[in-house]
Coordinates of C-alpha atoms and ligand atoms in Angstrom, one line a residue:
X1 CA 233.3 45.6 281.2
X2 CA 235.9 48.1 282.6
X3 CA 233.8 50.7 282.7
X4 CA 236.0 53.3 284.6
X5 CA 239.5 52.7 283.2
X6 CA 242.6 55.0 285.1
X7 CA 245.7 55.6 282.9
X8 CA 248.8 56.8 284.4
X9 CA 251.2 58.9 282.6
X10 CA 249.8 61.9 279.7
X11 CA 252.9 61.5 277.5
X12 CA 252.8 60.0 273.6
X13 CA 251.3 56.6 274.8
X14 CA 249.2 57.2 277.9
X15 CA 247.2 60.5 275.7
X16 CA 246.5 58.3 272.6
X17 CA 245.0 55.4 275.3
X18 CA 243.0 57.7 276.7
X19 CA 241.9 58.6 273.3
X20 CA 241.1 55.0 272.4
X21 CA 239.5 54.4 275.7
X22 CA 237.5 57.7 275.4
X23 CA 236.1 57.1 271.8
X24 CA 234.8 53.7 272.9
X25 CA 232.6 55.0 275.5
X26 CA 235.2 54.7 278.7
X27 CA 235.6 56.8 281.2
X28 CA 239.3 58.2 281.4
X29 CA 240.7 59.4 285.1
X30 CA 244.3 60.6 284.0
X31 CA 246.9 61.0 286.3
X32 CA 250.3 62.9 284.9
X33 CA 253.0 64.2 287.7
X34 CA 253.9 67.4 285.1
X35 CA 251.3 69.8 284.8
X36 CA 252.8 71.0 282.3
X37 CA 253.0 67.6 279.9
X38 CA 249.3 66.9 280.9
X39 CA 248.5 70.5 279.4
X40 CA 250.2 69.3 276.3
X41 CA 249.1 66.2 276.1
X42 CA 245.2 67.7 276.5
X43 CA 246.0 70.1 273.7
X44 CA 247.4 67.9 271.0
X45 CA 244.2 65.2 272.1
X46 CA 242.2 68.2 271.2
X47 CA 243.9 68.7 267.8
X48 CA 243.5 65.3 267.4
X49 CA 239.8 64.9 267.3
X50 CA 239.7 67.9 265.3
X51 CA 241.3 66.4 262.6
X52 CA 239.2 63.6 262.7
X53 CA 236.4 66.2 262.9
X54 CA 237.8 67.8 259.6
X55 CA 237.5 64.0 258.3
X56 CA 234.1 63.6 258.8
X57 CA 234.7 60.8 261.0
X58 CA 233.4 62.5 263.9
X59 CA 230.9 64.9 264.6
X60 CA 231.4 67.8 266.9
X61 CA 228.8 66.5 269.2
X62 CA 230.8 63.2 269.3
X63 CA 234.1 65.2 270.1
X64 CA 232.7 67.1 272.8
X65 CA 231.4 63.8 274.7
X66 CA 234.7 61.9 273.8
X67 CA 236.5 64.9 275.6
X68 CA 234.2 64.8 278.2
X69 CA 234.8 60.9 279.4
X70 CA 238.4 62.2 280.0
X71 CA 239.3 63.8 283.4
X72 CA 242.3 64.5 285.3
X73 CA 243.2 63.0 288.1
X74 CA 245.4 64.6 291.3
X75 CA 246.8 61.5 292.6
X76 CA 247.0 57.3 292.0
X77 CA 244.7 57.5 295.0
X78 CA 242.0 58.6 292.6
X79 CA 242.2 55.7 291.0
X80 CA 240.6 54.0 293.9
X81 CA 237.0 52.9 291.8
X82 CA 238.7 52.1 288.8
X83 CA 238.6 48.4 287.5
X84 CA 241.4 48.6 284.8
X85 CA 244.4 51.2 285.1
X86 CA 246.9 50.8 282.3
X87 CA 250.2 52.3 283.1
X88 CA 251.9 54.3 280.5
X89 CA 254.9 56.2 282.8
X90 CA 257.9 56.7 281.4
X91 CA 260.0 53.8 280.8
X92 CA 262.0 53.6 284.2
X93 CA 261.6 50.3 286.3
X94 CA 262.1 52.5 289.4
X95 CA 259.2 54.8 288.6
X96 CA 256.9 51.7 287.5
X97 CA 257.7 50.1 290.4
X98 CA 256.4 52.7 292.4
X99 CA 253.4 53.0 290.9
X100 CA 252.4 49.5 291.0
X101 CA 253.0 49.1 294.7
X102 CA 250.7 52.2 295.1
X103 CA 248.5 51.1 292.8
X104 CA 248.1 47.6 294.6
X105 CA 247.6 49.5 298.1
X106 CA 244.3 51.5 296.4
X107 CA 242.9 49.9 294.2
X108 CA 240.4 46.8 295.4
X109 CA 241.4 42.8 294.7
X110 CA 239.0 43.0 291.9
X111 CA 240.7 45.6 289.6
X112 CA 243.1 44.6 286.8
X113 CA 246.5 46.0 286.5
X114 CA 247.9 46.9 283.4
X115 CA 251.6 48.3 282.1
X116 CA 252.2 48.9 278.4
X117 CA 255.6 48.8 279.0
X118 CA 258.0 47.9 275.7
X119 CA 261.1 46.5 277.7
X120 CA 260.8 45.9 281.0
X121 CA 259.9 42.9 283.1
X122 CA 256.3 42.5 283.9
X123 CA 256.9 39.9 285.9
X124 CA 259.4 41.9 288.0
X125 CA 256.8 44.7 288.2
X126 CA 254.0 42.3 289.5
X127 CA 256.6 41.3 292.7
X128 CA 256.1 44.6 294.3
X129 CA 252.2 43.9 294.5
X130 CA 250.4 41.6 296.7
X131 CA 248.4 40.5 294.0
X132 CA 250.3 39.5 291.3
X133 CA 247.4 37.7 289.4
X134 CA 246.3 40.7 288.4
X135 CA 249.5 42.4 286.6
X136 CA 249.5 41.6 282.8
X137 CA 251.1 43.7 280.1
X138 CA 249.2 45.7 277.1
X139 CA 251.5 46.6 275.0
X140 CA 249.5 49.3 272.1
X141 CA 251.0 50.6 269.4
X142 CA 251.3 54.3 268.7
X143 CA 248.5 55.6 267.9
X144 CA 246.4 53.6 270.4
X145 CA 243.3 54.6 268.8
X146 CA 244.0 54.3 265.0
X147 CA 246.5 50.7 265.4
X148 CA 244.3 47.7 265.6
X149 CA 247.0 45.0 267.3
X150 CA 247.6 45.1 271.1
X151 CA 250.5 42.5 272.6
X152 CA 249.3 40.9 275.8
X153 CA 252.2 40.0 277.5
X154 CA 251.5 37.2 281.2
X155 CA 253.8 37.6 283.8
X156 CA 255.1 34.8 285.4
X157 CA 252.2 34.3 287.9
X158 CA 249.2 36.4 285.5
X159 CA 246.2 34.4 286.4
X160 CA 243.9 33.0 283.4
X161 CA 241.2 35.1 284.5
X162 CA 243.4 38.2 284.4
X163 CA 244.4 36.8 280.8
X164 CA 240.9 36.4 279.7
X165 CA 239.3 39.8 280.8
X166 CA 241.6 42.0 279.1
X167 CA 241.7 39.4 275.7
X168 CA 237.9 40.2 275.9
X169 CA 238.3 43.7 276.6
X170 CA 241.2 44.1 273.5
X171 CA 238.6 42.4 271.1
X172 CA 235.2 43.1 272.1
X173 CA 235.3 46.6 273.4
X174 CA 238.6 47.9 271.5
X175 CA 237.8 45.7 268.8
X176 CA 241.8 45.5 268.5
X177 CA 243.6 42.0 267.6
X178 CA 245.4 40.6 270.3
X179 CA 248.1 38.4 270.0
X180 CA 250.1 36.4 272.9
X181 CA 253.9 37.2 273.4
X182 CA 255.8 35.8 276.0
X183 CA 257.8 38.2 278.3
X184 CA 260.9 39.0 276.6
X185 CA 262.3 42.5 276.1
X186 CA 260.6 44.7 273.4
X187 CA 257.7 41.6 272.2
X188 CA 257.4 41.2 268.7
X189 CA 256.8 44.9 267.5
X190 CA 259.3 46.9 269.5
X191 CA 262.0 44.4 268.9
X192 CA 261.3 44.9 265.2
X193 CA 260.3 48.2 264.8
X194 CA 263.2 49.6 266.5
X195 CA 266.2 47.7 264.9
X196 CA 264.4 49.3 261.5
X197 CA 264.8 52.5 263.1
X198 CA 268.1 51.8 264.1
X199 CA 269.0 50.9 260.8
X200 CA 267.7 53.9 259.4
X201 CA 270.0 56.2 261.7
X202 CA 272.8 54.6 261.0
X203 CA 272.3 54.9 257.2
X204 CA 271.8 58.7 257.8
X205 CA 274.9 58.8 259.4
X206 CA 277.0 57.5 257.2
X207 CA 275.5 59.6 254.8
X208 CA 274.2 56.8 252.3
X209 CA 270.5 58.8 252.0
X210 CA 269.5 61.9 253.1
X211 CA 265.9 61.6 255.9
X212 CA 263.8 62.2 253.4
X213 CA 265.0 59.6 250.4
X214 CA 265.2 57.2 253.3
X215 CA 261.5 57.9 254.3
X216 CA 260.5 58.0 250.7
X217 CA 262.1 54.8 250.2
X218 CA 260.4 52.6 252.8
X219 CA 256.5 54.6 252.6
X220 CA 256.6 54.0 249.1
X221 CA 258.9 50.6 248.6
X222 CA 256.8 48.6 251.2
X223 CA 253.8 50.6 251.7
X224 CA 254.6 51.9 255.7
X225 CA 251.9 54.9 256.3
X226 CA 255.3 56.8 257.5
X227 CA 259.0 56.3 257.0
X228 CA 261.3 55.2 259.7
X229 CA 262.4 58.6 260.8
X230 CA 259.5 60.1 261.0
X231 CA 257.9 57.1 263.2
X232 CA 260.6 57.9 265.6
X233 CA 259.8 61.3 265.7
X234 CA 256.1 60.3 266.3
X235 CA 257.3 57.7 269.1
X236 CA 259.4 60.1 270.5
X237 CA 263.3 59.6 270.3
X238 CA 263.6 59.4 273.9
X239 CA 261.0 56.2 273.8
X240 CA 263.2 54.9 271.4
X241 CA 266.6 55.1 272.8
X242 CA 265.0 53.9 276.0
X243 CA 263.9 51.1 274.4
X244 CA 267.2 50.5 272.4
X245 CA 269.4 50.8 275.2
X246 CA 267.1 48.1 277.4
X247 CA 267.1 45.7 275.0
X248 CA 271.3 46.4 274.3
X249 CA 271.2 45.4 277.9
X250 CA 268.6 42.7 278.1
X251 CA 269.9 40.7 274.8
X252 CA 273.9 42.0 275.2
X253 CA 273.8 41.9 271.6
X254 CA 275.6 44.7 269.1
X255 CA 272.4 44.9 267.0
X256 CA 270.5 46.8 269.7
X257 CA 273.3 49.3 270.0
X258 CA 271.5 52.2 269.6
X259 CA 273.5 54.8 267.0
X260 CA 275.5 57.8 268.4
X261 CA 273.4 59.9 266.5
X262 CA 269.8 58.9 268.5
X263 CA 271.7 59.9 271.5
X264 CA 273.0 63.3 269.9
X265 CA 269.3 64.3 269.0
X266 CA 267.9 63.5 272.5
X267 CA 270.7 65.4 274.3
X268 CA 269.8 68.0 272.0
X269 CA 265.7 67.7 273.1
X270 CA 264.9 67.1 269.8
X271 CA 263.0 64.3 270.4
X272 CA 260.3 64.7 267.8
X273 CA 256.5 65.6 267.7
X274 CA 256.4 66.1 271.3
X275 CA 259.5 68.9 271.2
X276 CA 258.3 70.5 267.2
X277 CA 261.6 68.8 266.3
X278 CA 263.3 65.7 265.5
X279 CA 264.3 64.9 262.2
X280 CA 261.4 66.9 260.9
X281 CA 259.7 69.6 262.3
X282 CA 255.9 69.5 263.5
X283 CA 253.5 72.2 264.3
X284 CA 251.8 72.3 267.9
X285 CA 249.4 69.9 266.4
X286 CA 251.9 67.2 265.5
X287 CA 251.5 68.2 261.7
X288 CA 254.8 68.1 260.1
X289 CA 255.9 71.2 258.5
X290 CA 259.2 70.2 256.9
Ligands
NAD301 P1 256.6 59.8 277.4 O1 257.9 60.2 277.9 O2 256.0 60.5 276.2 O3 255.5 59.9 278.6 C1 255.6 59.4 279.9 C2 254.9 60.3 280.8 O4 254.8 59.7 282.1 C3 255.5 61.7 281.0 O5 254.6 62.7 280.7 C4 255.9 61.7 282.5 O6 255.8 63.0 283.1 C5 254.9 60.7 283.0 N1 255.2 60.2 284.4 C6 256.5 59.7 284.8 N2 256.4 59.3 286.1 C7 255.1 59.4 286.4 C8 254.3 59.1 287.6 N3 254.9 58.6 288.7 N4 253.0 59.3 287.6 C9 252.4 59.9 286.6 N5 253.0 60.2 285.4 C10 254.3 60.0 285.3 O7 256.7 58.2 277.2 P2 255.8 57.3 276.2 O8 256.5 57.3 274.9 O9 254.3 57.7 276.3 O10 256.0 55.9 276.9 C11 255.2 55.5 278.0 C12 255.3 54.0 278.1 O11 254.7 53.4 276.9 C13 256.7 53.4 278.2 O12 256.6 52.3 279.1 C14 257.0 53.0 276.8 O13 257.9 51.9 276.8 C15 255.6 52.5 276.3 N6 255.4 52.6 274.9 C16 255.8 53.6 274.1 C17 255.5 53.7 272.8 C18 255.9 54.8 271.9 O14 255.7 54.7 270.7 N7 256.3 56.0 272.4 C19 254.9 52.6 272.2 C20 254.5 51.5 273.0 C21 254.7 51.5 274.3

């Protein structure tokens, strides 16, 4: 099922999908308009597996066909044979929009068409395609390959065929939960996830903790794998400000306000693993140093 799966966009997301899809025997056609972020991207999927390797949970046979499955891909137009592409641009309804009427023109009745956007409208995305029935949302959390709970999110006109494939393809292939959110800015874990990290900011800013006690606090009081700073440096700031300032829009609500200094630290390009900076610093691996 899905054997040739296109994903579109190399950045934080659309790299650790390909990943995911790679390690469970898919092959990857990536398409990235930056050479240089798809370079990037390629590099830190490399430094990825080798840590896995250094793990023993891979074998350097296993890397070297897992790298293999992945290829890049000039143009949407490539996409052409695939039956799934999952859309991980960045988080612009302009630039989605785009490539989801290009996507509709290439690709045949058949394929599915899939966006893992946080905030925006599938539904809206779905009405610049001819084929709406096939537009339905996964919505992975970062990283793809390693968190085991996708969102599906149906679009106003999603068919249930188009709802049933990719539930099957989540659970049997992934082997991923699924669960069934309705569309509404952000779903379940970016609505939550985000007002955390919020939270978090706005304690650093008014100097309550410093990042590291605050980080401390939450990995070790309730158990998170990383504290809330250092998730949004592995998100990205930039994904979480756009996310933020969506759902400040979306919901009109103060609580999505996202603080002054998330907006100081993207202006600045730190924006976390991706930059070697955020509120920590990272080697070119994504290893934090400090
Ligand atoms: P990112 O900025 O790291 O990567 C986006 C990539 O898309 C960039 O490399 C950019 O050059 C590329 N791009 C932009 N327009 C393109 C086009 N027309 N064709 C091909 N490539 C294009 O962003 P990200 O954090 O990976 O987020 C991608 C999507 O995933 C967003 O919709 C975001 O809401 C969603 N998402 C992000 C996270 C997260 O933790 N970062 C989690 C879940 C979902």
């Amino acid at each position: 099922m899905f054997r040739t799966v296109g994903v579109v966009g190399a950045g934080t997301m659309g790299r650790s999908i390909a990943e995911m899809l790679a390690v469970k025997g898919r092959d990857v056609l990536l398409v990235e308009k930056n050479g240089k972020a798809l370079d990037t991207s390629l590099e830190l999927l490399e430094a990825s597996l080798d840590r896995q390797m250094e793990r023993w949970a891979i074998t350097l046979a296993e890397k070297k066909l897992i790298l293999n499955r992945i290829h890049k891909a000039a143009s949407l137009q490539a996409l052409a044979d695939c039956d799934l592409v999952i859309e991980a641009a960045s988080e612009s309804l302009d630039i989605k929009k785009k490539i989801f009427e290009s996507l509709d023109r290439y690709l045949p009745q058949s394929a599915v068409l899939a966006s893992n956007t946080s905030t925006l409208s599938l539904t809206e995305l779905a009405g610049v395609t001819r084929h709406p029935e096939r537009v339905i949302g996964m919505h992975f959390v970062y990283p793809a390959y390693r968190i085991d709970v996708v969102e599906i999110i149906r679009g106003l006109k999603t068919s249930d065929q188009t709802f049933e494939q990719t539930k099957q393809f989540i659970e049997q292939v992934l082997d991923k939960k699924s669960i069934m959110v309705y569309e509404s800015p952000g779903y379940v874990t970016t609505r939550l996830i985000c007002l955390m990290i919020n939270e978090a900011l706005l304690l650093l800013s008014e100097g309550v903790a410093s990042a590291e006690d605050i980080d401390l606090a939450m990995r070790v009081g309730y158990q998170f794998e990383h504290g809330p700073l250092e998730m949004a440096d592995r998100f990205g700031l930039d994904a979480v400000l756009a996310a933020l300032e969506r759902m400040f829009r979306e919901y009109g609500e103060l609580k999505y306000r996202p603080s002054i200094l998330l907006k100081k630290k993207v202006r600045a390009g730190q924006l976390g693993v991706k930059t070697g900076s955020g509120f920590f610093r990272y080697n070119k691996d994504g290893e934090r140093l400090s």
